[in-house]
PDB file of C-alpha atoms and ligand atoms in Angstrom:
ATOM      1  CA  UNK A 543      78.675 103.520 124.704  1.00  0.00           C
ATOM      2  CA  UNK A 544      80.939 105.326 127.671  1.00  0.00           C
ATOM      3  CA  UNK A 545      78.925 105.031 131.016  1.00  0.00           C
ATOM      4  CA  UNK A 546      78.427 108.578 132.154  1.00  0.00           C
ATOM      5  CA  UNK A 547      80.441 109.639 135.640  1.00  0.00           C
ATOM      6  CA  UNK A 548      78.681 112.194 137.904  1.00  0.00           C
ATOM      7  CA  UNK A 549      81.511 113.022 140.718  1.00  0.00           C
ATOM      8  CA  UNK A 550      80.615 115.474 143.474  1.00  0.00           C
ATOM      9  CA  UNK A 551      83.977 117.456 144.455  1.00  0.00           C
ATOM     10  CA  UNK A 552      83.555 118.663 148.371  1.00  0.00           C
ATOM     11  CA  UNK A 553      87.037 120.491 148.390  1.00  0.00           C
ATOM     12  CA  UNK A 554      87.170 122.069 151.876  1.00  0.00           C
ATOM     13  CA  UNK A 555      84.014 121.514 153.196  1.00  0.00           C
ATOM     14  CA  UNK A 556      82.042 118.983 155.549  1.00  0.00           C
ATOM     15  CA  UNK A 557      83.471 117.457 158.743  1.00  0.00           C
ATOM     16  CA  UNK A 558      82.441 114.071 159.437  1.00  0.00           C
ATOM     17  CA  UNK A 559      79.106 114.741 160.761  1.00  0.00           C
ATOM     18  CA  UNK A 560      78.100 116.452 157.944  1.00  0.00           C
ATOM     19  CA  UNK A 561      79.109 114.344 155.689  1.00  0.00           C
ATOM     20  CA  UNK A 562      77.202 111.370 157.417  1.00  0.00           C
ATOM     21  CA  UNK A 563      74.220 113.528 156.927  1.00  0.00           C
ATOM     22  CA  UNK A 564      74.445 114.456 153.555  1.00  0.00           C
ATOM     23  CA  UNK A 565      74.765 110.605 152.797  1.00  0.00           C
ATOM     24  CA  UNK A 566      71.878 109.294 154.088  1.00  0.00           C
ATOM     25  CA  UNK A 567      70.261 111.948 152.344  1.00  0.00           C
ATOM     26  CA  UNK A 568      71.972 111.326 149.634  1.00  0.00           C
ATOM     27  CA  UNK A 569      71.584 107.514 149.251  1.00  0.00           C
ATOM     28  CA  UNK A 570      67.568 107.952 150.302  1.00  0.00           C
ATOM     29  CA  UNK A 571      66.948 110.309 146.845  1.00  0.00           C
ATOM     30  CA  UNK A 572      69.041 108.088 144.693  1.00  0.00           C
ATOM     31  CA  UNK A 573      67.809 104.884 145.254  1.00  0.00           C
ATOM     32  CA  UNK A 574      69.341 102.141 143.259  1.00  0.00           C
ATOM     33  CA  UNK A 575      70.296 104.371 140.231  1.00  0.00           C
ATOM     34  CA  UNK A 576      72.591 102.403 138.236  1.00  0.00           C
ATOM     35  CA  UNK A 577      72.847 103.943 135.105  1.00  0.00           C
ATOM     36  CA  UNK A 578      75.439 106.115 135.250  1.00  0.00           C
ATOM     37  CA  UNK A 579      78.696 105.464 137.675  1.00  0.00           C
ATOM     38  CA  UNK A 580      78.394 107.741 141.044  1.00  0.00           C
ATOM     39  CA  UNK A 581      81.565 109.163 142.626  1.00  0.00           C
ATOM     40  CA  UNK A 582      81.961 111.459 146.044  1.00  0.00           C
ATOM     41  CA  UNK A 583      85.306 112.797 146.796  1.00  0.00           C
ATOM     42  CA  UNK A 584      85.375 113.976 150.499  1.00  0.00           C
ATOM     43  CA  UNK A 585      88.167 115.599 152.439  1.00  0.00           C
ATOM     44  CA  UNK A 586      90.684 113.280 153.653  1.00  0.00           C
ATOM     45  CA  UNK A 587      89.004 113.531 156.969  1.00  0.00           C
ATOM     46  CA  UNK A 588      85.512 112.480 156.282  1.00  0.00           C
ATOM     47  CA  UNK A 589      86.783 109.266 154.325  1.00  0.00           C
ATOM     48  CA  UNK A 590      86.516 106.621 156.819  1.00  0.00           C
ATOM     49  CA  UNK A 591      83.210 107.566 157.612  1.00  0.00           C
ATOM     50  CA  UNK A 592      82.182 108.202 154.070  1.00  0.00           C
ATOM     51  CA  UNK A 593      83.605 104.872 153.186  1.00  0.00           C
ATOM     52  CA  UNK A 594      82.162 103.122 155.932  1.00  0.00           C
ATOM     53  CA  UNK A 595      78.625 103.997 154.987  1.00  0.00           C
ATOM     54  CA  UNK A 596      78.983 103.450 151.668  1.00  0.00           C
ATOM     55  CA  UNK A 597      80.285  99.745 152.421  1.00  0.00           C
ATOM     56  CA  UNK A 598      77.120  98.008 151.578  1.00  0.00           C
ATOM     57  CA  UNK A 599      76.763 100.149 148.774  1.00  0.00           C
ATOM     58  CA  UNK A 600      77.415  99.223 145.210  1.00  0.00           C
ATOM     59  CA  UNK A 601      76.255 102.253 143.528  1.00  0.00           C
ATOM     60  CA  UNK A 602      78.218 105.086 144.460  1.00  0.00           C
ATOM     61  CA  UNK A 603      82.322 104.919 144.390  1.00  0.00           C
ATOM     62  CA  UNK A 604      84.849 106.707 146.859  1.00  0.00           C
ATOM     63  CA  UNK A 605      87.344 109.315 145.280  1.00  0.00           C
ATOM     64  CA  UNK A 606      90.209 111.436 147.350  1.00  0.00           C
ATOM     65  CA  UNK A 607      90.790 115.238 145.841  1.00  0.00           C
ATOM     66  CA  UNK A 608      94.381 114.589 145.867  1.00  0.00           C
ATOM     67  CA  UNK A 609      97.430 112.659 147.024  1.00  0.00           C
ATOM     68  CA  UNK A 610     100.995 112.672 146.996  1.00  0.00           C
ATOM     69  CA  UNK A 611     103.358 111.366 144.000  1.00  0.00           C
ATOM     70  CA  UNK A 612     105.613 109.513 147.245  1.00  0.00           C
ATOM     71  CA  UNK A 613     105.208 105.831 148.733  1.00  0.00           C
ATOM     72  CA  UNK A 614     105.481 106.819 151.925  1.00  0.00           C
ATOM     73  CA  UNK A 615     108.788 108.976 154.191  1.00  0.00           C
ATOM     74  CA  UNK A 616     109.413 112.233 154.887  1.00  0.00           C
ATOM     75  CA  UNK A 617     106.183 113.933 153.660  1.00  0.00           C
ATOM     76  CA  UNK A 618     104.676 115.694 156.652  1.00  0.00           C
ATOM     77  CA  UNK A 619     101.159 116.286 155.881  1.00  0.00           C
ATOM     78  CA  UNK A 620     100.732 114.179 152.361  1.00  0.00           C
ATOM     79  CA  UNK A 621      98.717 111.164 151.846  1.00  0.00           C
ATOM     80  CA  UNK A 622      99.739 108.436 150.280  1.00  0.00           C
ATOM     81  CA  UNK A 623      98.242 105.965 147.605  1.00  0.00           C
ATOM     82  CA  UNK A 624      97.885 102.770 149.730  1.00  0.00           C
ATOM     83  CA  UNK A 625      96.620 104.786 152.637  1.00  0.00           C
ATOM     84  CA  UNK A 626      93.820 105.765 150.580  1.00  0.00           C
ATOM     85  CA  UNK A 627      93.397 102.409 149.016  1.00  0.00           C
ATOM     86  CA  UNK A 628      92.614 101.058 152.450  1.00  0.00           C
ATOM     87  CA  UNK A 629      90.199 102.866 152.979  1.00  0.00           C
ATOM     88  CA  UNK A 630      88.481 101.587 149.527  1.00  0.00           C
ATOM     89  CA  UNK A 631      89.263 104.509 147.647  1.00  0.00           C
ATOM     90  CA  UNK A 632      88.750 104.086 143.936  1.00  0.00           C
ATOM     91  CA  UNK A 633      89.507 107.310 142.387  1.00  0.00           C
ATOM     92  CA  UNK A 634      91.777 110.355 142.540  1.00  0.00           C
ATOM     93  CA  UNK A 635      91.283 113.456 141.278  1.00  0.00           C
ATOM     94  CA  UNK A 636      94.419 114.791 140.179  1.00  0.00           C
ATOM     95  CA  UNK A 637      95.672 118.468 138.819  1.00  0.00           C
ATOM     96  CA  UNK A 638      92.432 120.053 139.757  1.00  0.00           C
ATOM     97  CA  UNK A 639      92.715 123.806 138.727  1.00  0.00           C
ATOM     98  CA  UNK A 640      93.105 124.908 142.085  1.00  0.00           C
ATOM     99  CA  UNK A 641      95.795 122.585 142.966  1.00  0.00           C
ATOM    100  CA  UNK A 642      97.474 123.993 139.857  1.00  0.00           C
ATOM    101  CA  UNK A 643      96.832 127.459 140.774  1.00  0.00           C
ATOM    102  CA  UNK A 644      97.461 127.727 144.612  1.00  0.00           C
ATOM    103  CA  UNK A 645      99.598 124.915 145.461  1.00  0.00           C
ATOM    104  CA  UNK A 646     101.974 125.202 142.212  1.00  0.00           C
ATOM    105  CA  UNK A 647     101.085 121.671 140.375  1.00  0.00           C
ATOM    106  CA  UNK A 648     102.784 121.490 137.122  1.00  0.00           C
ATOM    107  CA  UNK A 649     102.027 118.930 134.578  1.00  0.00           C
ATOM    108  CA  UNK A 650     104.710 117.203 135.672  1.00  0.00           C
ATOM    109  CA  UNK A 651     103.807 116.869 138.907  1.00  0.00           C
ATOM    110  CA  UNK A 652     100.402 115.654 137.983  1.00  0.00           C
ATOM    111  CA  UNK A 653     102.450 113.167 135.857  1.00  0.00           C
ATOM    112  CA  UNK A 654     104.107 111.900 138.743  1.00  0.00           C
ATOM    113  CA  UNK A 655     100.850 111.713 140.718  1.00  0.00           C
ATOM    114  CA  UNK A 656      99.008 109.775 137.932  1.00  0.00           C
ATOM    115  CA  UNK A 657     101.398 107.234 137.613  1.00  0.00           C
ATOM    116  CA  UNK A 658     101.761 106.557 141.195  1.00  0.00           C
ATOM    117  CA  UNK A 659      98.029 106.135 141.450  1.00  0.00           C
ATOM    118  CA  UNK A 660      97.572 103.819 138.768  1.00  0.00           C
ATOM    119  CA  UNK A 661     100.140 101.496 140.243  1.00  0.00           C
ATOM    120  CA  UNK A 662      98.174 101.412 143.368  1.00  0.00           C
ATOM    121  CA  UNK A 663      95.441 100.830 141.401  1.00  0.00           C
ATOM    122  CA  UNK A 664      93.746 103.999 141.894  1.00  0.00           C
ATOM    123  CA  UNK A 665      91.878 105.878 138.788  1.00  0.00           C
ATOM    124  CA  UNK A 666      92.726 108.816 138.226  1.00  0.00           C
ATOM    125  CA  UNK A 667      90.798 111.915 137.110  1.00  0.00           C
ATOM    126  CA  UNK A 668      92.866 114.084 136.035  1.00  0.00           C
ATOM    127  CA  UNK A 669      91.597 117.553 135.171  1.00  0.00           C
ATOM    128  CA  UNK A 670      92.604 120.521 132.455  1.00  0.00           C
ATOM    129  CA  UNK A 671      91.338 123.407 131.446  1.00  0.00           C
ATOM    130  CA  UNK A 672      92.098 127.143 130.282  1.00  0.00           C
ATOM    131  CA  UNK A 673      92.227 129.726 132.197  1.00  0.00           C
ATOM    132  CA  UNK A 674      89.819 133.299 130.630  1.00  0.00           C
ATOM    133  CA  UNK A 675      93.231 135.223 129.802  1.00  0.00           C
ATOM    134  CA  UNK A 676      93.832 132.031 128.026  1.00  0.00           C
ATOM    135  CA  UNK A 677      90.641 131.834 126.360  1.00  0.00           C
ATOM    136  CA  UNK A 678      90.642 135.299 125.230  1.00  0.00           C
ATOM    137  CA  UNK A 679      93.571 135.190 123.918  1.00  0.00           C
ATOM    138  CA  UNK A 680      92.803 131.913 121.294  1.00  0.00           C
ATOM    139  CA  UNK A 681      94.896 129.460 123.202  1.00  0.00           C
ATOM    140  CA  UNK A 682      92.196 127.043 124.207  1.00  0.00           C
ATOM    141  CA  UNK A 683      93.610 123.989 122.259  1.00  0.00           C
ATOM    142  CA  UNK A 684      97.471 124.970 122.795  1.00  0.00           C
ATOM    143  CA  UNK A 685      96.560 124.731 126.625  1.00  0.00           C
ATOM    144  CA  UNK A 686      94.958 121.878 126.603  1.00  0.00           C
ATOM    145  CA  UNK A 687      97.586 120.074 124.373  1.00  0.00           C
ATOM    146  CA  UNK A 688     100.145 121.104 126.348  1.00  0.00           C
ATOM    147  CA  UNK A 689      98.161 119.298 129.862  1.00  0.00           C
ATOM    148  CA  UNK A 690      97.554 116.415 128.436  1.00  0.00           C
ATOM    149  CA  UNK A 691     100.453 115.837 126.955  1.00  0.00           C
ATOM    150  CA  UNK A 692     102.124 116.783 130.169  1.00  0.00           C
ATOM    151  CA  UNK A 693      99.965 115.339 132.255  1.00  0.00           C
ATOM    152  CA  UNK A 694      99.630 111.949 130.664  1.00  0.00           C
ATOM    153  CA  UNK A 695     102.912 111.281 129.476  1.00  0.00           C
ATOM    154  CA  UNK A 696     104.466 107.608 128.947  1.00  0.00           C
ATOM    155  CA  UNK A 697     100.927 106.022 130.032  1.00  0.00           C
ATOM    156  CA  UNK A 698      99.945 102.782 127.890  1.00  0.00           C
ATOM    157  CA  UNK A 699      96.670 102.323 126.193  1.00  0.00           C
ATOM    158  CA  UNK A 700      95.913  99.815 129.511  1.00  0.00           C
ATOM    159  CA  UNK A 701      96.803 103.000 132.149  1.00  0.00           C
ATOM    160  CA  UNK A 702      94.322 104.842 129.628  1.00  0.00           C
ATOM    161  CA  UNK A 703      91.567 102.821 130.182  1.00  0.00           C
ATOM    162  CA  UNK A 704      91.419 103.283 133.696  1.00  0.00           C
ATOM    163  CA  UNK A 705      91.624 106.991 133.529  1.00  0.00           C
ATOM    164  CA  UNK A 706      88.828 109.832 133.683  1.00  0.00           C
ATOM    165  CA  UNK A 707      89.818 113.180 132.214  1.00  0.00           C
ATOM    166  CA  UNK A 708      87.715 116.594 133.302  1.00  0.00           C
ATOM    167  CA  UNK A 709      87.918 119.650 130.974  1.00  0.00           C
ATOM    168  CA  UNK A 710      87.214 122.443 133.452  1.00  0.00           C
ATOM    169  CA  UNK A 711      88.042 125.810 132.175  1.00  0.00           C
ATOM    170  CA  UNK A 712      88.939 127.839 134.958  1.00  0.00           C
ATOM    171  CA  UNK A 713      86.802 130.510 134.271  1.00  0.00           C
ATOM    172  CA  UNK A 714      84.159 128.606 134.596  1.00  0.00           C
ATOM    173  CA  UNK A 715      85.091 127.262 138.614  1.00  0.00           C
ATOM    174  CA  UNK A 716      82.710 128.630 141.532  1.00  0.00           C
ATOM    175  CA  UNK A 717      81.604 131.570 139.478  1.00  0.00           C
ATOM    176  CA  UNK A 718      78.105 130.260 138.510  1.00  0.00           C
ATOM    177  CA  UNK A 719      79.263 131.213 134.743  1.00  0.00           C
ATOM    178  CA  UNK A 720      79.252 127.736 132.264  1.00  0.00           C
ATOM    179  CA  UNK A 721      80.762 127.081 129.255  1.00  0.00           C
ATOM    180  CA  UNK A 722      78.208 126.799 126.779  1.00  0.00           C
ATOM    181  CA  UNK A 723      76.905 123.490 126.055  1.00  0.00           C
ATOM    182  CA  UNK A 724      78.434 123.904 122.283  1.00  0.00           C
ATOM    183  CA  UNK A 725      81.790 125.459 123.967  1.00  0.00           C
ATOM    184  CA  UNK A 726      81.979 122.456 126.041  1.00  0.00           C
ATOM    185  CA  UNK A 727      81.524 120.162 123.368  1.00  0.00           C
ATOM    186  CA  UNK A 728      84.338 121.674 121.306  1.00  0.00           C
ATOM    187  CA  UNK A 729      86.395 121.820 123.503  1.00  0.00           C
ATOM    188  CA  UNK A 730      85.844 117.672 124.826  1.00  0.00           C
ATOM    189  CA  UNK A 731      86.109 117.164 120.961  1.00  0.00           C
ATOM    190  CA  UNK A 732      89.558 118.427 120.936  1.00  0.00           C
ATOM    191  CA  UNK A 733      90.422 116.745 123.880  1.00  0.00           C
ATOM    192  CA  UNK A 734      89.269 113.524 122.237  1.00  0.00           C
ATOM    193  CA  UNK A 735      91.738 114.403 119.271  1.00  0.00           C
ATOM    194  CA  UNK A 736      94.417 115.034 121.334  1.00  0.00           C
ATOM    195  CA  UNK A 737      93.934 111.431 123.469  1.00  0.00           C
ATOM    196  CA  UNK A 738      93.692 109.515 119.675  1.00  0.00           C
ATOM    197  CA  UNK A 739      96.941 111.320 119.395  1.00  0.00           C
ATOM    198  CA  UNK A 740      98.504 110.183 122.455  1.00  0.00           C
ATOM    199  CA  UNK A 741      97.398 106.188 122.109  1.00  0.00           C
ATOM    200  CA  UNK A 742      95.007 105.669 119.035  1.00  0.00           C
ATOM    201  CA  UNK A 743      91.050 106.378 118.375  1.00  0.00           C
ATOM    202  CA  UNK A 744      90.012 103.197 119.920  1.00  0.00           C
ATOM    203  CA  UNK A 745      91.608 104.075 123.250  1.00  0.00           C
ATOM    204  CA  UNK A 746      90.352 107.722 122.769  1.00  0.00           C
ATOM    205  CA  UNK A 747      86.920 106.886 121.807  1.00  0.00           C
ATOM    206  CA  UNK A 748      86.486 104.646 125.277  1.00  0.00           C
ATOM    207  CA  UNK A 749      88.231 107.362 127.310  1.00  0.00           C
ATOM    208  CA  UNK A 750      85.627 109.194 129.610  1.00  0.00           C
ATOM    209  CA  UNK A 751      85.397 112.855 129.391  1.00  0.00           C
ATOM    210  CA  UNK A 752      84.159 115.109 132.223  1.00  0.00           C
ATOM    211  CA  UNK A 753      82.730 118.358 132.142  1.00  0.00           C
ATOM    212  CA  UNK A 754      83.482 120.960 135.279  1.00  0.00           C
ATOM    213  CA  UNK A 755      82.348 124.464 135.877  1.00  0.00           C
ATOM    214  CA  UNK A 756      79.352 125.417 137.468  1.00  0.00           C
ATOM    215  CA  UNK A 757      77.401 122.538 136.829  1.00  0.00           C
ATOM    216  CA  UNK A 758      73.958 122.684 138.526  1.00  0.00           C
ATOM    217  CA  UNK A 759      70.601 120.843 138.092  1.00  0.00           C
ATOM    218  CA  UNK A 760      69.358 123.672 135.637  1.00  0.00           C
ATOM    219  CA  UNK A 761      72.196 123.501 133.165  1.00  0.00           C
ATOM    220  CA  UNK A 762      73.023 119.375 133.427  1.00  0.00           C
ATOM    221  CA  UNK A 763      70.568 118.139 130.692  1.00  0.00           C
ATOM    222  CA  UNK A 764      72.127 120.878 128.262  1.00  0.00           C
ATOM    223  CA  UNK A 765      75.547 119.429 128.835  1.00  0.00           C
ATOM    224  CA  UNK A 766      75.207 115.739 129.396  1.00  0.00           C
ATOM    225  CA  UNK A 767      73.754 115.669 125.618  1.00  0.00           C
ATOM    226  CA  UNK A 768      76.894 116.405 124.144  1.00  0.00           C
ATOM    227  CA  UNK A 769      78.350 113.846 122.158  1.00  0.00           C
ATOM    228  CA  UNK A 770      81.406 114.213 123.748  1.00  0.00           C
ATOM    229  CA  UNK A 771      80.773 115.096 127.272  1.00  0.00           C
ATOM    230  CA  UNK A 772      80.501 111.863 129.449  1.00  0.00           C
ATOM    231  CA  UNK A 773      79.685 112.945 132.886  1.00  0.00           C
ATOM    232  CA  UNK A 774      80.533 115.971 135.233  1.00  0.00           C
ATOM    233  CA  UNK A 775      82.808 116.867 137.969  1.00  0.00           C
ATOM    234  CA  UNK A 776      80.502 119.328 140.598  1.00  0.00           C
ATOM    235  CA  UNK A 777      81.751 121.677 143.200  1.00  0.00           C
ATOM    236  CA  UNK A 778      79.475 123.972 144.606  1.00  0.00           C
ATOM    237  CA  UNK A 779      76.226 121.777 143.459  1.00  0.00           C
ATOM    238  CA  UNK A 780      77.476 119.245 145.164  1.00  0.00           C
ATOM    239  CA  UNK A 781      77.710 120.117 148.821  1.00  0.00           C
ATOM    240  CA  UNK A 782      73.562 119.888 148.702  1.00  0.00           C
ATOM    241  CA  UNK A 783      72.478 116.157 147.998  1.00  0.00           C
ATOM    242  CA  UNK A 784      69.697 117.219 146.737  1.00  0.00           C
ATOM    243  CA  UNK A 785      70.636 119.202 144.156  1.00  0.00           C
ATOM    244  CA  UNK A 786      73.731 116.735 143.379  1.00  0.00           C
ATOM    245  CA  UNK A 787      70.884 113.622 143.279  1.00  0.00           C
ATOM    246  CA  UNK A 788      68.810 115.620 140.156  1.00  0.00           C
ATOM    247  CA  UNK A 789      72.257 116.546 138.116  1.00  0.00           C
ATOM    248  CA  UNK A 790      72.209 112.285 138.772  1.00  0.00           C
ATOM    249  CA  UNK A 791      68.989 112.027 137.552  1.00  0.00           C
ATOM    250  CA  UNK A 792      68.444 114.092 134.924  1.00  0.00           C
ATOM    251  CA  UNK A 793      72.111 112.688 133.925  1.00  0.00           C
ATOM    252  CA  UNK A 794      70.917 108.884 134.138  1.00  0.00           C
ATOM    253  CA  UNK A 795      67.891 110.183 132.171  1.00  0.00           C
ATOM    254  CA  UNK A 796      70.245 110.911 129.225  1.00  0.00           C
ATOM    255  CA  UNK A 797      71.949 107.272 129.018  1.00  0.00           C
TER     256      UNK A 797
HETATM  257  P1  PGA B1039      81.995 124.297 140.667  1.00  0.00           P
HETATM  258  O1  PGA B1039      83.386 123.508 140.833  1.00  0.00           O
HETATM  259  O2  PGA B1039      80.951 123.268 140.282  1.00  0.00           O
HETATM  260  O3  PGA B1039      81.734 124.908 142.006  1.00  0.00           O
HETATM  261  O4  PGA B1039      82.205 125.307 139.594  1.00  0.00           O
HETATM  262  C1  PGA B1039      83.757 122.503 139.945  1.00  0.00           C
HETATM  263  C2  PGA B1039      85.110 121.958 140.344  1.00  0.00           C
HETATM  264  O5  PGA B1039      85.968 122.743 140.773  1.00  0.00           O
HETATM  265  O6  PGA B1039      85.372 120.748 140.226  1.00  0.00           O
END
């Protein structure tokens, strides 16, 4: 049985004070909700605080949106791994479709960045997903073949297991339109196929699979009862804890 992951994904908003408000709200409509695995990923600026506050909290686990592929150097404005591993940062989200889009991350790139992670001992989520022109034109499973592959390459079974992978078809990003519960599924199916491919069906079958695109309170039971969707990466639904605490709830409900 995969725990599910619910991961809230702030991109650019939320300065510190914010962010210290949102989590006391947060943490006061979650209670002790263990059964399913928590994650906030703040902006690089809010993460002291963020960490700080969740310090005496066992429920709910740091992520950063990003970091760099380097140790440390000549990097002006990257982060590294260890920086973010002070702070108690425990996952990474990696390749998200904007970084892809805007800021020119290949798969190779993300390749780089996922290894470098996992030797700091950071867990990576690292996302795919197919862009409409891609959809449209039948190419859903060549896409996503082609990321993870990419993505993922020359990982062991053990770098596997501590990896979270989010299908989130582009598409579907900030426009308030969702894949369909049953194109969601097929599509985490294939990605399933593709992991067995990669390591074998025992690795694949304990390899967490989130869903991303639009994800709100109204739409989470419909997903999260997939077979083969095992948690979900929220943008916009995330920046109010309110709304982010039910897609937890009605989530946990589920498991
Ligand atoms: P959204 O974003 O929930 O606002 O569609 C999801 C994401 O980009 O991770």
């Amino acid at each position: 049985m995969r725990k599910k992951i619910i991961a809230a994904n702030w991109k650019m908003n939320m300065t510190v004070g914010e962010a210290t408000s949102y989590i006391e709200t947060f943490l006061r409509e979650i209670g002790d909700e263990k059964r399913v695995e928590i994650v906030i990923a703040p902006p690089f600026t809010a993460i002291p605080k963020v960490s700080e506050l969740l310090s005496k909290v066992h429920t709910v686990n740091l992520s950063a949106q990003n970091m760099s592929a380097e140790k440390s150097g000549a990097f002006t404005g990257e982060i590294s791994a260890s920086m973010l591993r002070e702070l108690f940062v425990r996952h990474v989200i990696l390749g998200h479709s904007e970084r892809r889009s805007l800021y020119g991350e290949t798969d190779g790139i993300v390749n780089k960045k996922t290894k470098a992670a996992l030797e700091a001992n950071l867990k990576p989520i690292v996302c795919i997903g197919e862009t409409l022109v891609e959809r449209d034109a039948g190419k859903v499973e060549e896409v996503l073949d082609t990321q993870l592959k990419g993505s993922l390459a020359g990982l062991s079974a053990e770098d596997l297991h501590e990896i979270v992978i989010a299908y989130e078809p582009v598409w579907a990003i900030g426009t308030g339109r969702t894949a369909t519960p049953d194109q969601a599924q097929e599509a985490h199916a294939f990605t399933r196929k593709v992991l067995a491919e990669i390591s074998s069906q025992a690795v694949a079958d304990k390899i967490r699979i989130q869903y991303g695109g639009s994800v709100k309170p109204e739409n989470t039971k419909a997903l999260m009862s997939q077979p083969d969707i095992d948690g979900a990466l929220v943008g916009g639904a995330s920046l109010d804890p309110r709304a982010f605490s039910e897609i937890v709830k009605f989530s946990a409900e589920l498991s």
